[in-house]
Short mmCIF file of C-alpha atoms in Angstrom, two decimals:
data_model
loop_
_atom_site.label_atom_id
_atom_site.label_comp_id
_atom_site.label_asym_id
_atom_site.label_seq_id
_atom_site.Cartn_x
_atom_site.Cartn_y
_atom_site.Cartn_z
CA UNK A 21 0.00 0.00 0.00
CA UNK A 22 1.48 3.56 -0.63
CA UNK A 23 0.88 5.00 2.63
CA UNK A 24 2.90 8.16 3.39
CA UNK A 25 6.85 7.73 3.59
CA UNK A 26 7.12 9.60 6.56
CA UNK A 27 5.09 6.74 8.77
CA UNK A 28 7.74 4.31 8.49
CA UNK A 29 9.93 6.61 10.70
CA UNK A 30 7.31 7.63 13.30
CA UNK A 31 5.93 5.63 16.10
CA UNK A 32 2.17 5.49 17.30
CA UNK A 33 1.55 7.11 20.92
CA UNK A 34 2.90 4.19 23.78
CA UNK A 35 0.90 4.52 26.71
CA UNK A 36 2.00 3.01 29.83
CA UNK A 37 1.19 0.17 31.71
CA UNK A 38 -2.59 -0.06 33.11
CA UNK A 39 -2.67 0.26 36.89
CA UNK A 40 -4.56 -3.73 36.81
CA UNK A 41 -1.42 -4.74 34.39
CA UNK A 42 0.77 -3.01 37.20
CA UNK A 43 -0.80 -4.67 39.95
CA UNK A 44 -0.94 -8.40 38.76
CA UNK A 45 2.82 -7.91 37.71
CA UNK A 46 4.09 -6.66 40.98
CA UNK A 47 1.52 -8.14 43.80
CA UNK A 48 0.30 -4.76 44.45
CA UNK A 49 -3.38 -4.11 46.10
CA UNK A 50 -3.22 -0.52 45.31
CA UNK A 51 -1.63 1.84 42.36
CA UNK A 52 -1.19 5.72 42.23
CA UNK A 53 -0.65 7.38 39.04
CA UNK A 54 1.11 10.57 38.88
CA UNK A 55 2.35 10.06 35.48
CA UNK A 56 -0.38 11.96 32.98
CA UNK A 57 -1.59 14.97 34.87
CA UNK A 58 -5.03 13.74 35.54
CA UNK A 59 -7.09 15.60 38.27
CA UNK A 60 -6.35 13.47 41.67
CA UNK A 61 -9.47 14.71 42.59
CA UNK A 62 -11.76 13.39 39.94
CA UNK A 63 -14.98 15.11 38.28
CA UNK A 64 -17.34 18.29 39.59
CA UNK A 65 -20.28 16.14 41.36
CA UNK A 66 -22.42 17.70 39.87
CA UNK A 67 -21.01 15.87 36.61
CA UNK A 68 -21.44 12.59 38.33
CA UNK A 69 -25.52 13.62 39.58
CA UNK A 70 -26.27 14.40 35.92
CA UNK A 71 -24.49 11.96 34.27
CA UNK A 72 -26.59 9.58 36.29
CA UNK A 73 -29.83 11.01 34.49
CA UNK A 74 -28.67 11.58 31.50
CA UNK A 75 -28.70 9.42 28.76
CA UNK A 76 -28.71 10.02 24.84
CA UNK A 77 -30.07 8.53 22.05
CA UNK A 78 -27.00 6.49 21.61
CA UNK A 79 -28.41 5.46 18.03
CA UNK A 80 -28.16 9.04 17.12
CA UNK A 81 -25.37 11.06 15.76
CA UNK A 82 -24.33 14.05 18.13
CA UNK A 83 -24.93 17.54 17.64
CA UNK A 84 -22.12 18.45 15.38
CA UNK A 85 -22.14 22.18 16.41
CA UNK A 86 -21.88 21.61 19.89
CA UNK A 87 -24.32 24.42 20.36
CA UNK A 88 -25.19 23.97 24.25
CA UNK A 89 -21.30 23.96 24.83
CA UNK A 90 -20.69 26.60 22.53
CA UNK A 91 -23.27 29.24 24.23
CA UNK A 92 -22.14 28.73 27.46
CA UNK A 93 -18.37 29.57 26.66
CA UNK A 94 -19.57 31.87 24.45
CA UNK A 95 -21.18 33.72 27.55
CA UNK A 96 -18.86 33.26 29.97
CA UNK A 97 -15.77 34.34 27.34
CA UNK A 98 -17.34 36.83 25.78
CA UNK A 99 -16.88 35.62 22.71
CA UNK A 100 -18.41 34.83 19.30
CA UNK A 101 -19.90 31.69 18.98
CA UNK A 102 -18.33 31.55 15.31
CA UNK A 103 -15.14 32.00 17.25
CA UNK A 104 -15.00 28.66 18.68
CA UNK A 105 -13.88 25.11 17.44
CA UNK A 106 -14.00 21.84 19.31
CA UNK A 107 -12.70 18.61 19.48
CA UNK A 108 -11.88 15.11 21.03
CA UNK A 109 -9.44 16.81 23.31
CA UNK A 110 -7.20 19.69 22.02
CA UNK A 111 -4.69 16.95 20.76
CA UNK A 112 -7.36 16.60 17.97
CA UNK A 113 -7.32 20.18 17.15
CA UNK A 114 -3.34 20.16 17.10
CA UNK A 115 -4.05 17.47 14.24
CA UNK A 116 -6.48 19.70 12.63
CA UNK A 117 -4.15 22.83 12.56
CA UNK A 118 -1.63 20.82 10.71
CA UNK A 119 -4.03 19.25 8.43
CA UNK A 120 -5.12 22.81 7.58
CA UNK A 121 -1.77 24.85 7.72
CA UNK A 122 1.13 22.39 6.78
CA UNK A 123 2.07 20.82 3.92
CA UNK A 124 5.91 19.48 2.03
CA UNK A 125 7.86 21.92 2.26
CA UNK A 126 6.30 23.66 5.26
CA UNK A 127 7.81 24.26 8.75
CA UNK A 128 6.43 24.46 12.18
CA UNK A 129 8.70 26.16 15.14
CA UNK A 130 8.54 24.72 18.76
CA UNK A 131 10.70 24.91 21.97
CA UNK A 132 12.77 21.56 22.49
CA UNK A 133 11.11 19.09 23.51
CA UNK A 134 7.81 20.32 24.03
CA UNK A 135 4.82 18.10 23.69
CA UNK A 136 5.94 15.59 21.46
CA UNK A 137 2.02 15.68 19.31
CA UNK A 138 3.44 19.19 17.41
CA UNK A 139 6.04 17.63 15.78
CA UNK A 140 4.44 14.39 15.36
CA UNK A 141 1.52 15.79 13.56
CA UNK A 142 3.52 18.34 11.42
CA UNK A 143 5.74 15.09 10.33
CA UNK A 144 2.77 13.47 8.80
CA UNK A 145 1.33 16.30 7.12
CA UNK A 146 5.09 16.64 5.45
CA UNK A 147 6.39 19.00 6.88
CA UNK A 148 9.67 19.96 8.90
CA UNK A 149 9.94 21.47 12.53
CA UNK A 150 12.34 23.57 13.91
CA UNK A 151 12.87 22.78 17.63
CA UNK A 152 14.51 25.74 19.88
CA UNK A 153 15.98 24.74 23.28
CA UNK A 154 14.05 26.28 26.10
CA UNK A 155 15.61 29.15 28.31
CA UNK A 156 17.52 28.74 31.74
CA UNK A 157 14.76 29.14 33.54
CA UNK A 158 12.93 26.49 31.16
CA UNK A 159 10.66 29.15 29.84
CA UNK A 160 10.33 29.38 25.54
CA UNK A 161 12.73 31.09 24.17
CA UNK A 162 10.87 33.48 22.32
CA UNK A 163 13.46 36.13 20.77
CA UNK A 164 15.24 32.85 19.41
CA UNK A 165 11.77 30.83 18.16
CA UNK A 166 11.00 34.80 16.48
CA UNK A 167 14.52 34.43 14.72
CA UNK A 168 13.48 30.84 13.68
CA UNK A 169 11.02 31.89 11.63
CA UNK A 170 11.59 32.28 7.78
CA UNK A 171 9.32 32.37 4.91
CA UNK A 172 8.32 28.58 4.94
CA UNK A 173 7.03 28.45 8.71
CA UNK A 174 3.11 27.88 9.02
CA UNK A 175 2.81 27.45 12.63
CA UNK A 176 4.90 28.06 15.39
CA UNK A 177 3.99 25.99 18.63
CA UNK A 178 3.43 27.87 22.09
CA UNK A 179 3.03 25.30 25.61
CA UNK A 180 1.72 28.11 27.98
CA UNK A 181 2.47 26.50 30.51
CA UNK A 182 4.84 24.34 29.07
CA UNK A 183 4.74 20.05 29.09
CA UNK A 184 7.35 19.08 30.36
CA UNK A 185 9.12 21.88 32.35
CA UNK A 186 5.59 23.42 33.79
CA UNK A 187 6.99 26.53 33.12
CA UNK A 188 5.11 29.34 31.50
CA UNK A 189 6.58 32.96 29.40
CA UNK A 190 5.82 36.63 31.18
CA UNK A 191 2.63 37.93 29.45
CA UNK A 192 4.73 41.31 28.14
CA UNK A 193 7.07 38.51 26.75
CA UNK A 194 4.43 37.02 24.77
CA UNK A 195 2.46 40.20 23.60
CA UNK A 196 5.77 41.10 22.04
CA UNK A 197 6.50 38.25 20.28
CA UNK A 198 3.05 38.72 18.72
CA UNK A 199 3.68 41.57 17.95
CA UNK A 200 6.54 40.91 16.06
CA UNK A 201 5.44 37.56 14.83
CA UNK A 202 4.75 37.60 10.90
CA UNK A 203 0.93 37.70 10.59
CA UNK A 204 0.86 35.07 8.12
CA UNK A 205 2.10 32.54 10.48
CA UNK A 206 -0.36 31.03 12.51
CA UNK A 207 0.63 30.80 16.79
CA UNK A 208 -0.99 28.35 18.37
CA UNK A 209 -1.22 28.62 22.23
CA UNK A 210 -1.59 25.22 23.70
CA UNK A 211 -3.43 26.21 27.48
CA UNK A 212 -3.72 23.07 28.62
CA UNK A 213 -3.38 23.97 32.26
CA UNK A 214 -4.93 27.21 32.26
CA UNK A 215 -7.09 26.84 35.30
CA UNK A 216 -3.88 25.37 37.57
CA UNK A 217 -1.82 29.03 36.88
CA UNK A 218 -1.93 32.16 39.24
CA UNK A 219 -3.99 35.13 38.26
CA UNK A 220 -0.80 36.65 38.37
CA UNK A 221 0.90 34.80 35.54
CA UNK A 222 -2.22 33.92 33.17
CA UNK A 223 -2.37 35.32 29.62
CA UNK A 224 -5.07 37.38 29.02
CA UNK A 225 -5.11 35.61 25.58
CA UNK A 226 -8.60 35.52 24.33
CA UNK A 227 -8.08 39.18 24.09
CA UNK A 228 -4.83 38.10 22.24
CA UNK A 229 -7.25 36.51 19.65
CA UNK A 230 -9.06 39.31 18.98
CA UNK A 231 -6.36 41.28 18.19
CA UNK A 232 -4.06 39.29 16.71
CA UNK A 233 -6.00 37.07 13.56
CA UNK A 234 -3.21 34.45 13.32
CA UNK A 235 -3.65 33.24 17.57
CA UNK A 236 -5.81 30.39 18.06
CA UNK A 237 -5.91 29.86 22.06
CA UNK A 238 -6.16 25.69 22.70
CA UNK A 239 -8.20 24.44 25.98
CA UNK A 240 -9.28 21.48 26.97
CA UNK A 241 -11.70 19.42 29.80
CA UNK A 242 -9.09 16.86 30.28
CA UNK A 243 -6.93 18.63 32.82
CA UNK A 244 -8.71 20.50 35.93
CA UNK A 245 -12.53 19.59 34.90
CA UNK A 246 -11.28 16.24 35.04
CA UNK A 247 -13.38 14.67 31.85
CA UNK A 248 -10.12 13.18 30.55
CA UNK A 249 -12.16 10.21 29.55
CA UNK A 250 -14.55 12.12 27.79
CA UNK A 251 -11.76 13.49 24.96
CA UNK A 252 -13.16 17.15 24.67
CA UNK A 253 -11.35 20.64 24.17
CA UNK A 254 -12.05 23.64 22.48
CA UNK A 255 -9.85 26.22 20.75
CA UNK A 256 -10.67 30.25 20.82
CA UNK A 257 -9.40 32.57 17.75
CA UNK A 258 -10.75 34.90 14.97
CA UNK A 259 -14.14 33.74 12.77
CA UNK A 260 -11.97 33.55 9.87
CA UNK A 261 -9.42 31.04 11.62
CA UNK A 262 -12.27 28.94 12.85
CA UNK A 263 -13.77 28.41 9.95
CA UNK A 264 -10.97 26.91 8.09
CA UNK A 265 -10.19 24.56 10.91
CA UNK A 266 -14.30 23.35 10.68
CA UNK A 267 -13.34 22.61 7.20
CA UNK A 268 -10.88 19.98 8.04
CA UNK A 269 -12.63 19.06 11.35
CA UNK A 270 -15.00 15.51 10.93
CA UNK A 271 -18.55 16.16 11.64
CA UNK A 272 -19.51 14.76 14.57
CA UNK A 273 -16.44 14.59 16.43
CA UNK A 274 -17.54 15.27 19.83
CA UNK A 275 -19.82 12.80 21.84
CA UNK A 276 -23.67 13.65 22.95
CA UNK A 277 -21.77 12.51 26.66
CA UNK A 278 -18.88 14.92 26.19
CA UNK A 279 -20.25 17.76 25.37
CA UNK A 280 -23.36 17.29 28.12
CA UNK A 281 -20.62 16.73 30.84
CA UNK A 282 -18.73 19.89 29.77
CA UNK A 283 -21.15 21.90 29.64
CA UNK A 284 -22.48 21.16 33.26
CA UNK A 285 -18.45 20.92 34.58
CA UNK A 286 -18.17 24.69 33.61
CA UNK A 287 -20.88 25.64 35.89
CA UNK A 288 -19.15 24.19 38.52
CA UNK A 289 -16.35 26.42 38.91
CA UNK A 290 -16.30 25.90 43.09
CA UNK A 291 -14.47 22.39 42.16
CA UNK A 292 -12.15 24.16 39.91
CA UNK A 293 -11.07 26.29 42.68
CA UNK A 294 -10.83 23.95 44.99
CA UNK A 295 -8.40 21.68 42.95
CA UNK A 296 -6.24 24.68 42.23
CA UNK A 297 -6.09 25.84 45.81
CA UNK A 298 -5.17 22.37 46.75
CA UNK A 299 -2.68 21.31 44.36
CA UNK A 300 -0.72 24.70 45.46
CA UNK A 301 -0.70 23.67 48.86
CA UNK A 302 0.47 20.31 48.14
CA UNK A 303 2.79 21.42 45.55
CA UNK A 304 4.19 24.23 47.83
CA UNK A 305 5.01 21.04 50.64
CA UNK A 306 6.61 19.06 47.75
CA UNK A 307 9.00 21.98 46.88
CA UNK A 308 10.09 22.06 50.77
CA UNK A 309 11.00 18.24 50.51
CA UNK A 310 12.86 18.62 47.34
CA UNK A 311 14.82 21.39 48.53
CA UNK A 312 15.79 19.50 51.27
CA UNK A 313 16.23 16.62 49.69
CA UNK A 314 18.62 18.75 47.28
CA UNK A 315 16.67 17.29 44.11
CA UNK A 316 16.27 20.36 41.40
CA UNK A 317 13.38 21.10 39.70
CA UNK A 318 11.50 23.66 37.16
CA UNK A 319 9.38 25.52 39.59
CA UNK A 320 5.38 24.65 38.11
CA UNK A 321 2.35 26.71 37.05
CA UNK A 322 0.66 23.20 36.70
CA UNK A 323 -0.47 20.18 38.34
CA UNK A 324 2.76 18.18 37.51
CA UNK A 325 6.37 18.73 38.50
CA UNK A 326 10.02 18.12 36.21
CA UNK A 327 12.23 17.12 38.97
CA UNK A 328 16.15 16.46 38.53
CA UNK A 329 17.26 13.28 39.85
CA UNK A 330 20.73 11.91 41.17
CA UNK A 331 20.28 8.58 39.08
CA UNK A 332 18.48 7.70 35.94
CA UNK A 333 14.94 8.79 35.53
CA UNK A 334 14.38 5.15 34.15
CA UNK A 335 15.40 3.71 37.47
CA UNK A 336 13.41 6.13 39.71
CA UNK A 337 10.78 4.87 37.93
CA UNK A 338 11.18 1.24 38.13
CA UNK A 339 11.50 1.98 42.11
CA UNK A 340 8.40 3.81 42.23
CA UNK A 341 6.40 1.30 40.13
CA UNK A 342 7.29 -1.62 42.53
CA UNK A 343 6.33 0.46 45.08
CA UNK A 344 2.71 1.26 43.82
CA UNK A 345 3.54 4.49 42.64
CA UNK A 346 3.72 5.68 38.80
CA UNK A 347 5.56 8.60 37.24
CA UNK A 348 6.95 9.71 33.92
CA UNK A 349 10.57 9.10 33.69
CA UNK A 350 12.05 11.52 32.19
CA UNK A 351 14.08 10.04 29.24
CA UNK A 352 11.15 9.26 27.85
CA UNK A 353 10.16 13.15 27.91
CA UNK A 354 14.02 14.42 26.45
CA UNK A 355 14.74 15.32 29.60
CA UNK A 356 17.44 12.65 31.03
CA UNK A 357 17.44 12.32 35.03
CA UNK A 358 14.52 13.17 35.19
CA UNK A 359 10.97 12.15 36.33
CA UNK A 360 7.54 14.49 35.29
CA UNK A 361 5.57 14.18 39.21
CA UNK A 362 1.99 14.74 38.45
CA UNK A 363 0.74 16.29 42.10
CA UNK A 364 -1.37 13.93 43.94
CA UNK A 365 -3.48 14.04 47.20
CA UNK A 366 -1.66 15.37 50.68
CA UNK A 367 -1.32 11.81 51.87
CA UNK A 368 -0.41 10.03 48.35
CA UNK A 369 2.43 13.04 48.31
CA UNK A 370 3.33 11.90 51.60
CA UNK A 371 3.74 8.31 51.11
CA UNK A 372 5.62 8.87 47.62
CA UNK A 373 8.25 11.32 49.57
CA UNK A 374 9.04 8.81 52.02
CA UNK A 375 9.57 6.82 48.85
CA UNK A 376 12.05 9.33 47.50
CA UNK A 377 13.93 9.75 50.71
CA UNK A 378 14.67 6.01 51.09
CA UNK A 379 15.74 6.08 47.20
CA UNK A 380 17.76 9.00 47.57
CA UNK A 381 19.56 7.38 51.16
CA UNK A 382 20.44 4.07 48.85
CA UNK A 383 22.19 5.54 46.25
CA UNK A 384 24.46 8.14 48.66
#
């Protein structure tokens, strides 16, 4: 068959173990994941009360515009309604973008090592990407991605905050590289973890979109609202912009369940400030015991942490797994002695730094 060239060199997404494939392998009763930045604290409850109610027609196609989703971020944006797009997560929409806006011969521009689904998406639409390494701080480095630019680029790729590092750019930082940024070049901010930042450090970036055509702002339900089995994000950006990505996009690629779900989880905005206020004040206890433990890290505007560590990432892991506890090792992230901590409860955080402390004693 004459499938693309470019999928011989690629490799489809390997998800870890499963916590029941983890369990029967090591004798375990009990797993924790901390290793994909799920919500530790589940769903809004209110989720859960109408999901119990509500069924759909399953024989029925969904609504393919989304419209109860769309009017309620629409109202609480301020928005358009023309100036949304969804889709089965925002990793879908990354797909879309490059279906729409690269082609051979074509470029995309990312930091190093960013989330790996950029490149891998602009590969099989034929392009080539440009990868920048990050900053000291672990921050873009935008002056250098700006320089990186040329004539061929069609998107350039902005983590805000950034997976891995959990980092995230100074707003005047950003609103100057738009400013400079060529307007035919289309910036895609990937918000991910929008609701886990400090007022203090969140873009105001829907405003971004409406002054700047070629800024499409990615969110998604995954993260803090906790639907990450649900697949269902939305990006914000310009009528124009949105209307060439619903072009590409596949009819009905939400589900009646998704969108329902969302739609009630945005009410609920209590829960999302409760799981922000608690994953600082676990977080801020898990910087104290690396610092004393003398293990480095990126300091986080997420729910997940890039820590240094004295040994292989690969081995921390293996320790952890036998131990009922899973994290991303680093080496699989570009980021060697390393492991990606996603923040758990107080007393999961608890048990794993006791964890880390005997590690750290047996290698000394």
């Amino acid at each position: 068959m004459k499938q693309k060239q470019i999928l011989s060199q690629l490799t489809a997404y390997q998800q870890g173990k499963q916590t029941h494939e983890i369990k029967e392998e090591y004798g375990l009763e009990r797993i924790v994941k901390l290793a994909s930045n799920e919500n530790v604290y589940g769903y809004s409850s209110k989720v859960k009360a109408d999901l119990a109610e509500y069924l759909p027609e399953l024989n029925i196609y969904p609504d393919g515009h989304t419209a109860e989703l769309r009017t309620a971020l629409s109202k609480r944006f301020e928005v358009e309604e023309d100036q949304l797009i969804f889709g089965s997560g925002s990793e879908e929409l990354i797909q879309i973008i490059c279906r729409a806006f690269v082609q051979d011969g074509s470029n995309t521009v990312m930091a190093a090592n960013s989330f790996p689904q950029y490149k891998h998406n602009t590969f099989i639409e034929g392009g080539t990407v440009k990868e920048i390494p990050i900053a000291n701080d672990g921050t873009h480095d935008l002056e250098a991605i700006l320089k990186a630019i040329d004539k061929d680029t069609a998107v350039v790729w902005i983590c805000a905050p950034d997976n891995p590092t959990g980092t995230i750019n100074a707003e005047d930082e950003f609103l100057q590289f738009m400013k400079s940024c060529p307007n035919d070049v289309l910036v895609v901010l990937d918000e991910a973890y929008r609701e886990f930042v400090g007022d203090e450090y969140l873009l105001d970036s829907i405003t971004y979109t409406k002054s700047f055509s070629n800024l499409i702002s990615l969110r998604t339900f995954s993260k803090a609202y906790g639907l990450a089995g649900l697949r269902i994000g939305y990006g914000i950006g310009s009528p124009e912009l949105i209307h060439n990505l619903n072009v590409v996009r596949g009819p009905f690629n939400t589900t009646s369940v998704a969108q329902r779900a969302a739609t009630v989880a945005l009410e609920d905005q209590a829960f999302i400030n409760e799981t922000k206020a608690k994953n600082i004040e676990v977080k801020e206890v898990f910087y104290q015991f690396l610092d004393e433990l003398k293990w480095s890290y990126y300091p986080s505007h997420t729910n997940f942490i890039l820590v240094s560590t004295p040994a292989s990432g690969l081995d921390v892991f293996q320790y952890l797994i036998e131990n009922g506890f899973i994290v991303r090792p680093g080496e699989l992230l570009g980021y060697p002695n390393s492991i990606r901590v996603t923040i758990g409860t107080k007393e999961d955080m608890q048990t794993l730094q006791n964890l880390l402390q005997k590690f750290d004693e047996q290698i000394r």
